[in-house]
mmCIF file of N, CA and C in Angstrom:
data_model
loop_
_atom_site.group_PDB
_atom_site.id
_atom_site.type_symbol
_atom_site.label_atom_id
_atom_site.label_comp_id
_atom_site.label_asym_id
_atom_site.label_seq_id
_atom_site.Cartn_x
_atom_site.Cartn_y
_atom_site.Cartn_z
ATOM 1 N N MET A 1 -19.803 27.286 -55.752
ATOM 2 C CA MET A 1 -19.828 28.571 -56.338
ATOM 3 C C MET A 1 -19.569 28.463 -57.810
ATOM 4 N N THR A 2 -20.473 29.019 -58.645
ATOM 5 C CA THR A 2 -20.248 28.976 -60.076
ATOM 6 C C THR A 2 -19.630 30.287 -60.545
ATOM 7 N N ARG A 3 -18.722 30.138 -61.478
ATOM 8 C CA ARG A 3 -18.050 31.299 -62.031
ATOM 9 C C ARG A 3 -18.575 31.585 -63.476
ATOM 10 N N ALA A 4 -18.551 32.824 -63.836
ATOM 11 C CA ALA A 4 -18.928 33.168 -65.201
ATOM 12 C C ALA A 4 -17.899 32.563 -66.171
ATOM 13 N N PRO A 5 -18.391 32.233 -67.376
ATOM 14 C CA PRO A 5 -17.462 31.725 -68.382
ATOM 15 C C PRO A 5 -16.262 32.625 -68.563
ATOM 16 N N ARG A 6 -15.151 32.044 -68.920
ATOM 17 C CA ARG A 6 -13.912 32.837 -69.010
ATOM 18 C C ARG A 6 -14.070 34.044 -69.929
ATOM 19 N N HIS A 7 -14.686 33.822 -71.113
ATOM 20 C CA HIS A 7 -14.779 34.915 -72.106
ATOM 21 C C HIS A 7 -15.686 36.065 -71.514
ATOM 22 N N ALA A 8 -16.661 35.712 -70.695
ATOM 23 C CA ALA A 8 -17.538 36.750 -70.052
ATOM 24 C C ALA A 8 -16.717 37.562 -69.061
ATOM 25 N N ARG A 9 -15.863 36.896 -68.264
ATOM 26 C CA ARG A 9 -15.035 37.597 -67.277
ATOM 27 C C ARG A 9 -14.100 38.539 -68.006
ATOM 28 N N GLY A 10 -13.524 38.093 -69.133
ATOM 29 C CA GLY A 10 -12.589 38.918 -69.920
ATOM 30 C C GLY A 10 -13.274 40.147 -70.495
ATOM 31 N N GLN A 11 -14.493 39.924 -70.987
ATOM 32 C CA GLN A 11 -15.242 41.109 -71.535
ATOM 33 C C GLN A 11 -15.553 42.098 -70.436
ATOM 34 N N ALA A 12 -15.923 41.627 -69.314
ATOM 35 C CA ALA A 12 -16.282 42.534 -68.223
ATOM 36 C C ALA A 12 -14.998 43.298 -67.756
ATOM 37 N N ALA A 13 -13.902 42.567 -67.714
ATOM 38 C CA ALA A 13 -12.672 43.204 -67.299
ATOM 39 C C ALA A 13 -12.253 44.263 -68.306
ATOM 40 N N ARG A 14 -12.396 43.947 -69.577
ATOM 41 C CA ARG A 14 -12.030 44.924 -70.577
ATOM 42 C C ARG A 14 -12.886 46.115 -70.550
ATOM 43 N N ALA A 15 -14.160 45.924 -70.337
ATOM 44 C CA ALA A 15 -15.128 47.032 -70.344
ATOM 45 C C ALA A 15 -14.894 47.959 -69.158
ATOM 46 N N GLY A 16 -14.605 47.399 -67.994
ATOM 47 C CA GLY A 16 -14.515 48.270 -66.814
ATOM 48 C C GLY A 16 -13.131 48.699 -66.447
ATOM 49 N N VAL A 17 -12.081 47.999 -66.876
ATOM 50 C CA VAL A 17 -10.745 48.265 -66.387
ATOM 51 C C VAL A 17 -9.790 48.734 -67.476
ATOM 52 N N ALA A 18 -10.107 48.481 -68.720
ATOM 53 C CA ALA A 18 -9.161 48.733 -69.799
ATOM 54 C C ALA A 18 -8.655 50.183 -69.795
ATOM 55 N N ARG A 19 -9.523 51.151 -69.595
ATOM 56 C CA ARG A 19 -9.076 52.562 -69.647
ATOM 57 C C ARG A 19 -8.240 52.897 -68.423
ATOM 58 N N SER A 20 -8.508 52.301 -67.301
ATOM 59 C CA SER A 20 -7.807 52.682 -66.073
ATOM 60 C C SER A 20 -6.701 51.703 -65.683
ATOM 61 N N PHE A 21 -6.380 50.733 -66.525
ATOM 62 C CA PHE A 21 -5.392 49.712 -66.188
ATOM 63 C C PHE A 21 -4.062 50.372 -65.808
ATOM 64 N N TYR A 22 -3.566 51.309 -66.642
ATOM 65 C CA TYR A 22 -2.287 51.978 -66.339
ATOM 66 C C TYR A 22 -2.528 53.134 -65.404
ATOM 67 N N GLU A 23 -3.697 53.763 -65.416
ATOM 68 C CA GLU A 23 -3.931 54.900 -64.567
ATOM 69 C C GLU A 23 -3.795 54.542 -63.109
ATOM 70 N N ALA A 24 -4.091 53.345 -62.690
ATOM 71 C CA ALA A 24 -4.012 52.927 -61.308
ATOM 72 C C ALA A 24 -2.613 53.067 -60.781
ATOM 73 N N ALA A 25 -1.622 52.961 -61.641
ATOM 74 C CA ALA A 25 -0.212 53.081 -61.197
ATOM 75 C C ALA A 25 0.369 54.515 -61.240
ATOM 76 N N LEU A 26 -0.483 55.452 -61.707
ATOM 77 C CA LEU A 26 -0.023 56.832 -61.937
ATOM 78 C C LEU A 26 -0.549 57.742 -60.859
ATOM 79 N N ASP A 27 0.263 58.790 -60.546
ATOM 80 C CA ASP A 27 -0.253 59.827 -59.670
ATOM 81 C C ASP A 27 -1.161 60.789 -60.470
ATOM 82 N N GLU A 28 -1.781 61.715 -59.753
ATOM 83 C CA GLU A 28 -2.758 62.579 -60.403
ATOM 84 C C GLU A 28 -2.161 63.387 -61.569
ATOM 85 N N ALA A 29 -0.996 63.908 -61.442
ATOM 86 C CA ALA A 29 -0.371 64.676 -62.485
ATOM 87 C C ALA A 29 -0.142 63.828 -63.728
ATOM 88 N N ASP A 30 0.317 62.604 -63.514
ATOM 89 C CA ASP A 30 0.600 61.720 -64.602
ATOM 90 C C ASP A 30 -0.736 61.241 -65.257
ATOM 91 N N ARG A 31 -1.771 61.187 -64.497
ATOM 92 C CA ARG A 31 -3.088 60.823 -65.085
ATOM 93 C C ARG A 31 -3.568 61.936 -66.051
ATOM 94 N N ALA A 32 -3.306 63.170 -65.659
ATOM 95 C CA ALA A 32 -3.621 64.315 -66.564
ATOM 96 C C ALA A 32 -2.774 64.238 -67.806
ATOM 97 N N GLY A 33 -1.506 63.922 -67.617
ATOM 98 C CA GLY A 33 -0.635 63.740 -68.807
ATOM 99 C C GLY A 33 -0.997 62.637 -69.693
ATOM 100 N N LEU A 34 -1.503 61.523 -69.113
ATOM 101 C CA LEU A 34 -2.004 60.416 -69.889
ATOM 102 C C LEU A 34 -3.191 60.835 -70.726
ATOM 103 N N ALA A 35 -4.080 61.610 -70.145
ATOM 104 C CA ALA A 35 -5.253 62.103 -70.879
ATOM 105 C C ALA A 35 -4.784 62.961 -72.080
ATOM 106 N N GLU A 36 -3.801 63.769 -71.885
ATOM 107 C CA GLU A 36 -3.265 64.620 -72.953
ATOM 108 C C GLU A 36 -2.626 63.744 -74.028
ATOM 109 N N ALA A 37 -1.876 62.761 -73.585
ATOM 110 C CA ALA A 37 -1.162 61.896 -74.505
ATOM 111 C C ALA A 37 -2.123 61.074 -75.443
ATOM 112 N N ARG A 38 -3.308 60.811 -74.911
ATOM 113 C CA ARG A 38 -4.325 60.148 -75.731
ATOM 114 C C ARG A 38 -4.737 60.964 -76.954
ATOM 115 N N ASP A 39 -4.624 62.297 -76.846
ATOM 116 C CA ASP A 39 -4.989 63.208 -77.947
ATOM 117 C C ASP A 39 -3.894 63.448 -78.984
ATOM 118 N N VAL A 40 -2.696 62.969 -78.686
ATOM 119 C CA VAL A 40 -1.587 63.227 -79.617
ATOM 120 C C VAL A 40 -1.718 62.292 -80.827
ATOM 121 N N ASP A 41 -1.529 62.833 -82.020
ATOM 122 C CA ASP A 41 -1.663 62.094 -83.216
ATOM 123 C C ASP A 41 -0.279 61.953 -83.897
ATOM 124 N N GLY A 42 0.069 60.864 -84.355
ATOM 125 C CA GLY A 42 1.356 60.658 -85.014
ATOM 126 C C GLY A 42 2.465 60.288 -84.090
ATOM 127 N N LEU A 43 3.630 60.063 -84.653
ATOM 128 C CA LEU A 43 4.783 59.614 -83.823
ATOM 129 C C LEU A 43 5.898 60.664 -83.824
ATOM 130 N N GLY A 44 5.629 61.881 -84.332
ATOM 131 C CA GLY A 44 6.704 62.887 -84.459
ATOM 132 C C GLY A 44 7.435 63.143 -83.189
ATOM 133 N N GLU A 45 6.662 63.418 -82.106
ATOM 134 C CA GLU A 45 7.316 63.722 -80.821
ATOM 135 C C GLU A 45 8.080 62.526 -80.293
ATOM 136 N N GLU A 46 7.552 61.347 -80.431
ATOM 137 C CA GLU A 46 8.219 60.177 -79.943
ATOM 138 C C GLU A 46 9.554 59.922 -80.663
ATOM 139 N N VAL A 47 9.517 60.109 -81.968
ATOM 140 C CA VAL A 47 10.729 59.954 -82.802
ATOM 141 C C VAL A 47 11.760 60.983 -82.370
ATOM 142 N N ALA A 48 11.336 62.243 -82.207
ATOM 143 C CA ALA A 48 12.286 63.278 -81.756
ATOM 144 C C ALA A 48 12.902 62.988 -80.399
ATOM 145 N N LEU A 49 12.067 62.528 -79.455
ATOM 146 C CA LEU A 49 12.535 62.220 -78.127
ATOM 147 C C LEU A 49 13.529 61.054 -78.198
ATOM 148 N N LEU A 50 13.199 60.065 -78.948
ATOM 149 C CA LEU A 50 14.100 58.891 -79.135
ATOM 150 C C LEU A 50 15.408 59.302 -79.722
ATOM 151 N N ARG A 51 15.447 60.194 -80.684
ATOM 152 C CA ARG A 51 16.670 60.657 -81.241
ATOM 153 C C ARG A 51 17.508 61.452 -80.224
ATOM 154 N N LEU A 52 16.852 62.238 -79.397
ATOM 155 C CA LEU A 52 17.586 62.951 -78.310
ATOM 156 C C LEU A 52 18.176 61.950 -77.360
ATOM 157 N N GLN A 53 17.440 60.949 -76.987
ATOM 158 C CA GLN A 53 17.985 59.959 -76.024
ATOM 159 C C GLN A 53 19.185 59.161 -76.632
ATOM 160 N N LEU A 54 19.084 58.848 -77.939
ATOM 161 C CA LEU A 54 20.171 58.226 -78.585
ATOM 162 C C LEU A 54 21.375 59.114 -78.641
ATOM 163 N N ARG A 55 21.181 60.345 -78.929
ATOM 164 C CA ARG A 55 22.297 61.296 -79.006
ATOM 165 C C ARG A 55 22.948 61.442 -77.596
ATOM 166 N N ARG A 56 22.127 61.535 -76.590
ATOM 167 C CA ARG A 56 22.624 61.626 -75.201
ATOM 168 C C ARG A 56 23.470 60.411 -74.836
ATOM 169 N N GLU A 57 22.971 59.224 -75.222
ATOM 170 C CA GLU A 57 23.768 57.997 -74.910
ATOM 171 C C GLU A 57 25.047 57.956 -75.708
ATOM 172 N N LEU A 58 24.978 58.344 -76.956
ATOM 173 C CA LEU A 58 26.202 58.333 -77.797
ATOM 174 C C LEU A 58 27.238 59.345 -77.303
ATOM 175 N N ALA A 59 26.790 60.384 -76.636
ATOM 176 C CA ALA A 59 27.704 61.404 -76.133
ATOM 177 C C ALA A 59 28.438 60.909 -74.857
ATOM 178 N N GLU A 60 27.906 59.872 -74.202
ATOM 179 C CA GLU A 60 28.587 59.312 -73.054
ATOM 180 C C GLU A 60 29.989 58.852 -73.387
ATOM 181 N N GLU A 61 30.863 58.883 -72.433
ATOM 182 C CA GLU A 61 32.255 58.500 -72.622
ATOM 183 C C GLU A 61 32.326 57.033 -73.096
ATOM 184 N N GLN A 62 31.539 56.179 -72.486
ATOM 185 C CA GLN A 62 31.441 54.765 -72.867
ATOM 186 C C GLN A 62 29.960 54.397 -73.075
ATOM 187 N N PRO A 63 29.478 54.698 -74.258
ATOM 188 C CA PRO A 63 28.034 54.394 -74.541
ATOM 189 C C PRO A 63 27.762 52.907 -74.444
ATOM 190 N N ASP A 64 26.608 52.585 -73.947
ATOM 191 C CA ASP A 64 26.144 51.180 -73.861
ATOM 192 C C ASP A 64 25.724 50.707 -75.255
ATOM 193 N N ALA A 65 26.551 49.840 -75.813
ATOM 194 C CA ALA A 65 26.279 49.364 -77.170
ATOM 195 C C ALA A 65 24.925 48.713 -77.357
ATOM 196 N N ARG A 66 24.516 47.942 -76.381
ATOM 197 C CA ARG A 66 23.210 47.276 -76.428
ATOM 198 C C ARG A 66 22.077 48.276 -76.408
ATOM 199 N N LEU A 67 22.210 49.300 -75.585
ATOM 200 C CA LEU A 67 21.200 50.325 -75.466
ATOM 201 C C LEU A 67 21.120 51.130 -76.788
ATOM 202 N N VAL A 68 22.239 51.444 -77.346
ATOM 203 C CA VAL A 68 22.283 52.199 -78.654
ATOM 204 C C VAL A 68 21.659 51.332 -79.733
ATOM 205 N N GLN A 69 22.023 50.080 -79.828
ATOM 206 C CA GLN A 69 21.453 49.179 -80.846
ATOM 207 C C GLN A 69 19.921 49.034 -80.638
ATOM 208 N N ALA A 70 19.482 48.875 -79.431
ATOM 209 C CA ALA A 70 18.030 48.770 -79.220
ATOM 210 C C ALA A 70 17.320 50.061 -79.574
ATOM 211 N N GLY A 71 17.942 51.192 -79.232
ATOM 212 C CA GLY A 71 17.373 52.483 -79.551
ATOM 213 C C GLY A 71 17.283 52.681 -81.067
ATOM 214 N N MET A 72 18.346 52.297 -81.777
ATOM 215 C CA MET A 72 18.303 52.409 -83.247
ATOM 216 C C MET A 72 17.274 51.554 -83.850
ATOM 217 N N ARG A 73 17.133 50.317 -83.351
ATOM 218 C CA ARG A 73 16.069 49.408 -83.837
ATOM 219 C C ARG A 73 14.697 50.033 -83.636
ATOM 220 N N LEU A 74 14.507 50.572 -82.483
ATOM 221 C CA LEU A 74 13.203 51.197 -82.138
ATOM 222 C C LEU A 74 12.963 52.403 -82.987
ATOM 223 N N LEU A 75 14.001 53.211 -83.302
ATOM 224 C CA LEU A 75 13.857 54.364 -84.165
ATOM 225 C C LEU A 75 13.441 53.947 -85.550
ATOM 226 N N VAL A 76 14.104 52.960 -86.062
ATOM 227 C CA VAL A 76 13.750 52.456 -87.458
ATOM 228 C C VAL A 76 12.322 51.980 -87.437
ATOM 229 N N GLN A 77 11.926 51.209 -86.492
ATOM 230 C CA GLN A 77 10.554 50.656 -86.412
ATOM 231 C C GLN A 77 9.541 51.790 -86.328
ATOM 232 N N SER A 78 9.861 52.804 -85.551
ATOM 233 C CA SER A 78 8.951 53.950 -85.378
ATOM 234 C C SER A 78 8.853 54.693 -86.685
ATOM 235 N N LEU A 79 9.922 54.892 -87.392
ATOM 236 C CA LEU A 79 9.893 55.635 -88.665
ATOM 237 C C LEU A 79 9.093 54.831 -89.712
ATOM 238 N N LEU A 80 9.281 53.555 -89.732
ATOM 239 C CA LEU A 80 8.477 52.721 -90.660
ATOM 240 C C LEU A 80 6.972 52.788 -90.309
ATOM 241 N N ALA A 81 6.635 52.705 -89.034
ATOM 242 C CA ALA A 81 5.235 52.758 -88.655
ATOM 243 C C ALA A 81 4.649 54.113 -89.004
ATOM 244 N N GLU A 82 5.422 55.168 -88.786
ATOM 245 C CA GLU A 82 4.960 56.509 -89.078
ATOM 246 C C GLU A 82 4.599 56.705 -90.569
ATOM 247 N N ARG A 83 5.284 56.016 -91.412
ATOM 248 C CA ARG A 83 5.062 56.190 -92.867
ATOM 249 C C ARG A 83 4.046 55.257 -93.481
ATOM 250 N N ARG A 84 3.492 54.411 -92.700
ATOM 251 C CA ARG A 84 2.387 53.576 -93.184
ATOM 252 C C ARG A 84 1.204 54.391 -93.462
ATOM 253 N N LEU A 85 0.352 53.937 -94.395
ATOM 254 C CA LEU A 85 -0.821 54.707 -94.700
ATOM 255 C C LEU A 85 -1.833 54.653 -93.567
ATOM 256 N N SER A 86 -2.473 55.758 -93.304
ATOM 257 C CA SER A 86 -3.596 55.779 -92.302
ATOM 258 C C SER A 86 -4.792 55.132 -93.010
ATOM 259 N N PRO A 87 -5.777 54.707 -92.228
ATOM 260 C CA PRO A 87 -6.974 54.134 -92.849
ATOM 261 C C PRO A 87 -7.630 55.103 -93.859
ATOM 262 N N GLN A 88 -7.672 56.432 -93.587
ATOM 263 C CA GLN A 88 -8.235 57.395 -94.511
ATOM 264 C C GLN A 88 -7.414 57.455 -95.829
ATOM 265 N N GLN A 89 -6.093 57.486 -95.652
ATOM 266 C CA GLN A 89 -5.225 57.511 -96.831
ATOM 267 C C GLN A 89 -5.403 56.238 -97.690
ATOM 268 N N ALA A 90 -5.538 55.118 -97.041
ATOM 269 C CA ALA A 90 -5.745 53.835 -97.759
ATOM 270 C C ALA A 90 -7.070 53.909 -98.493
ATOM 271 N N ASP A 91 -8.147 54.435 -97.901
ATOM 272 C CA ASP A 91 -9.402 54.592 -98.555
ATOM 273 C C ASP A 91 -9.321 55.508 -99.762
ATOM 274 N N ASP A 92 -8.596 56.619 -99.615
ATOM 275 C CA ASP A 92 -8.425 57.560 -100.718
ATOM 276 C C ASP A 92 -7.713 56.919 -101.868
ATOM 277 N N VAL A 93 -6.654 56.164 -101.579
ATOM 278 C CA VAL A 93 -5.928 55.471 -102.618
ATOM 279 C C VAL A 93 -6.810 54.447 -103.321
ATOM 280 N N GLY A 94 -7.631 53.713 -102.526
ATOM 281 C CA GLY A 94 -8.524 52.708 -103.089
ATOM 282 C C GLY A 94 -9.534 53.322 -103.990
ATOM 283 N N GLU A 95 -10.103 54.462 -103.593
ATOM 284 C CA GLU A 95 -11.093 55.188 -104.432
ATOM 285 C C GLU A 95 -10.434 55.636 -105.723
ATOM 286 N N ALA A 96 -9.256 56.182 -105.644
ATOM 287 C CA ALA A 96 -8.536 56.629 -106.852
ATOM 288 C C ALA A 96 -8.251 55.485 -107.783
ATOM 289 N N LEU A 97 -7.830 54.362 -107.245
ATOM 290 C CA LEU A 97 -7.614 53.188 -108.087
ATOM 291 C C LEU A 97 -8.890 52.655 -108.691
ATOM 292 N N ALA A 98 -9.968 52.661 -107.940
ATOM 293 C CA ALA A 98 -11.275 52.190 -108.483
ATOM 294 C C ALA A 98 -11.666 53.099 -109.668
ATOM 295 N N ALA A 99 -11.459 54.423 -109.517
ATOM 296 C CA ALA A 99 -11.846 55.332 -110.613
ATOM 297 C C ALA A 99 -10.978 55.061 -111.850
ATOM 298 N N LEU A 100 -9.697 54.828 -111.604
ATOM 299 C CA LEU A 100 -8.776 54.536 -112.702
ATOM 300 C C LEU A 100 -9.147 53.256 -113.427
ATOM 301 N N LEU A 101 -9.469 52.201 -112.622
ATOM 302 C CA LEU A 101 -9.853 50.934 -113.220
ATOM 303 C C LEU A 101 -11.194 51.103 -113.952
ATOM 304 N N GLY A 102 -12.052 51.922 -113.516
ATOM 305 C CA GLY A 102 -13.305 52.193 -114.214
ATOM 306 C C GLY A 102 -13.032 52.794 -115.583
ATOM 307 N N GLU A 103 -12.027 53.726 -115.639
ATOM 308 C CA GLU A 103 -11.686 54.347 -116.934
ATOM 309 C C GLU A 103 -11.052 53.317 -117.853
ATOM 310 N N PHE A 104 -10.228 52.463 -117.338
ATOM 311 C CA PHE A 104 -9.612 51.426 -118.134
ATOM 312 C C PHE A 104 -10.688 50.456 -118.639
ATOM 313 N N GLY A 105 -11.661 50.163 -117.806
ATOM 314 C CA GLY A 105 -12.720 49.263 -118.227
ATOM 315 C C GLY A 105 -13.520 49.888 -119.358
ATOM 316 N N GLU A 106 -13.762 51.174 -119.309
ATOM 317 C CA GLU A 106 -14.470 51.830 -120.414
ATOM 318 C C GLU A 106 -13.642 51.794 -121.702
ATOM 319 N N LEU A 107 -12.347 51.947 -121.503
ATOM 320 C CA LEU A 107 -11.448 51.960 -122.641
ATOM 321 C C LEU A 107 -11.441 50.559 -123.310
ATOM 322 N N LEU A 108 -11.452 49.536 -122.524
ATOM 323 C CA LEU A 108 -11.474 48.162 -123.034
ATOM 324 C C LEU A 108 -12.791 47.856 -123.735
ATOM 325 N N GLN A 109 -13.879 48.400 -123.234
ATOM 326 C CA GLN A 109 -15.132 48.213 -123.880
ATOM 327 C C GLN A 109 -15.256 48.956 -125.206
ATOM 328 N N ASP A 110 -14.600 50.117 -125.316
ATOM 329 C CA ASP A 110 -14.647 50.906 -126.536
ATOM 330 C C ASP A 110 -13.219 51.244 -126.896
ATOM 331 N N PRO A 111 -12.519 50.399 -127.705
ATOM 332 C CA PRO A 111 -11.123 50.529 -128.035
ATOM 333 C C PRO A 111 -10.850 51.906 -128.641
ATOM 334 N N GLY A 112 -11.810 52.600 -129.263
ATOM 335 C CA GLY A 112 -11.528 53.861 -129.891
ATOM 336 C C GLY A 112 -11.532 55.029 -128.876
ATOM 337 N N ALA A 113 -11.929 54.741 -127.662
ATOM 338 C CA ALA A 113 -12.003 55.798 -126.653
ATOM 339 C C ALA A 113 -10.640 56.088 -126.109
ATOM 340 N N GLU A 114 -10.434 57.301 -125.665
ATOM 341 C CA GLU A 114 -9.213 57.742 -125.016
ATOM 342 C C GLU A 114 -9.487 58.003 -123.550
ATOM 343 N N LEU A 115 -8.478 57.836 -122.726
ATOM 344 C CA LEU A 115 -8.623 58.201 -121.366
ATOM 345 C C LEU A 115 -8.882 59.702 -121.229
ATOM 346 N N ALA A 116 -9.855 60.108 -120.484
ATOM 347 C CA ALA A 116 -10.151 61.536 -120.348
ATOM 348 C C ALA A 116 -9.228 62.155 -119.376
ATOM 349 N N ALA A 117 -8.638 63.316 -119.765
ATOM 350 C CA ALA A 117 -7.857 64.099 -118.891
ATOM 351 C C ALA A 117 -8.815 65.068 -118.148
ATOM 352 N N GLU A 118 -8.364 65.603 -117.041
ATOM 353 C CA GLU A 118 -9.230 66.508 -116.310
ATOM 354 C C GLU A 118 -9.610 67.672 -117.215
ATOM 355 N N GLY A 119 -10.865 67.987 -117.338
ATOM 356 C CA GLY A 119 -11.298 69.118 -118.164
ATOM 357 C C GLY A 119 -11.699 68.658 -119.539
ATOM 358 N N ASP A 120 -11.384 67.427 -119.947
ATOM 359 C CA ASP A 120 -11.755 66.932 -121.254
ATOM 360 C C ASP A 120 -13.266 66.636 -121.297
ATOM 361 N N ALA A 121 -13.878 66.755 -122.470
ATOM 362 C CA ALA A 121 -15.301 66.455 -122.570
ATOM 363 C C ALA A 121 -15.436 65.321 -123.591
ATOM 364 N N PRO A 122 -16.510 64.550 -123.456
ATOM 365 C CA PRO A 122 -16.713 63.449 -124.453
ATOM 366 C C PRO A 122 -17.328 64.038 -125.739
ATOM 367 N N ASP A 123 -16.951 63.468 -126.899
ATOM 368 C CA ASP A 123 -17.636 63.871 -128.178
ATOM 369 C C ASP A 123 -18.917 63.110 -128.315
ATOM 370 N N ASP A 124 -19.582 63.186 -129.442
ATOM 371 C CA ASP A 124 -20.884 62.512 -129.623
ATOM 372 C C ASP A 124 -20.782 61.015 -129.475
ATOM 373 N N ALA A 125 -19.602 60.441 -129.777
ATOM 374 C CA ALA A 125 -19.452 58.963 -129.693
ATOM 375 C C ALA A 125 -18.974 58.577 -128.301
ATOM 376 N N GLY A 126 -18.796 59.508 -127.383
ATOM 377 C CA GLY A 126 -18.333 59.169 -126.048
ATOM 378 C C GLY A 126 -16.832 59.117 -125.901
ATOM 379 N N HIS A 127 -16.088 59.524 -126.921
ATOM 380 C CA HIS A 127 -14.627 59.553 -126.829
ATOM 381 C C HIS A 127 -14.155 60.852 -126.181
ATOM 382 N N ALA A 128 -13.093 60.811 -125.489
ATOM 383 C CA ALA A 128 -12.559 62.003 -124.809
ATOM 384 C C ALA A 128 -12.024 62.948 -125.858
ATOM 385 N N VAL A 129 -12.424 64.207 -125.695
ATOM 386 C CA VAL A 129 -11.952 65.264 -126.617
ATOM 387 C C VAL A 129 -11.343 66.346 -125.731
ATOM 388 N N ALA A 130 -10.112 66.751 -126.090
ATOM 389 C CA ALA A 130 -9.459 67.788 -125.273
ATOM 390 C C ALA A 130 -10.228 69.081 -125.370
ATOM 391 N N GLU A 131 -10.140 69.884 -124.343
ATOM 392 C CA GLU A 131 -10.894 71.103 -124.273
ATOM 393 C C GLU A 131 -10.610 72.031 -125.438
ATOM 394 N N GLU A 132 -9.340 72.044 -125.950
ATOM 395 C CA GLU A 132 -9.019 72.869 -127.092
ATOM 396 C C GLU A 132 -9.772 72.462 -128.302
ATOM 397 N N GLU A 133 -9.939 71.158 -128.507
ATOM 398 C CA GLU A 133 -10.647 70.633 -129.671
ATOM 399 C C GLU A 133 -12.117 70.969 -129.598
ATOM 400 N N VAL A 134 -12.714 71.033 -128.394
ATOM 401 C CA VAL A 134 -14.093 71.348 -128.238
ATOM 402 C C VAL A 134 -14.354 72.801 -128.601
ATOM 403 N N ARG A 135 -13.367 73.725 -128.242
ATOM 404 C CA ARG A 135 -13.532 75.107 -128.532
ATOM 405 C C ARG A 135 -13.154 75.420 -129.964
ATOM 406 N N GLY A 136 -12.567 74.488 -130.695
ATOM 407 C CA GLY A 136 -12.197 74.674 -132.093
ATOM 408 C C GLY A 136 -10.830 75.249 -132.235
ATOM 409 N N ALA A 137 -10.005 75.146 -131.284
ATOM 410 C CA ALA A 137 -8.643 75.686 -131.366
ATOM 411 C C ALA A 137 -7.758 74.814 -132.196
#
């Protein structure tokens, strides 16, 4: 009996089972909850729930120090992950930096040029001129 190469078996498994891997262990109500959970964006609810669980444990007469320490570590990691840039935010920052570098490049090519502020217009030589100067103010 010949078997498919290992990487082919893994691809087939990922394609057919990946979405239902956890679902197989859930009842129908939890499967519906899992579908809802897939649509949640961000970590706000998870952070809030973690804080509530930490507070509940700390309110115990003898809180489990290991559990509290693990919860605090997880809270810090969650907050750090939440504050990382999303791919769209990273693209926006990259575009803004590219535009700024383009302006600096123009400035280096023409040392008499000034960086244009929003609303400024170039004069005949291509230098930035403030709007007030253009109107003769």
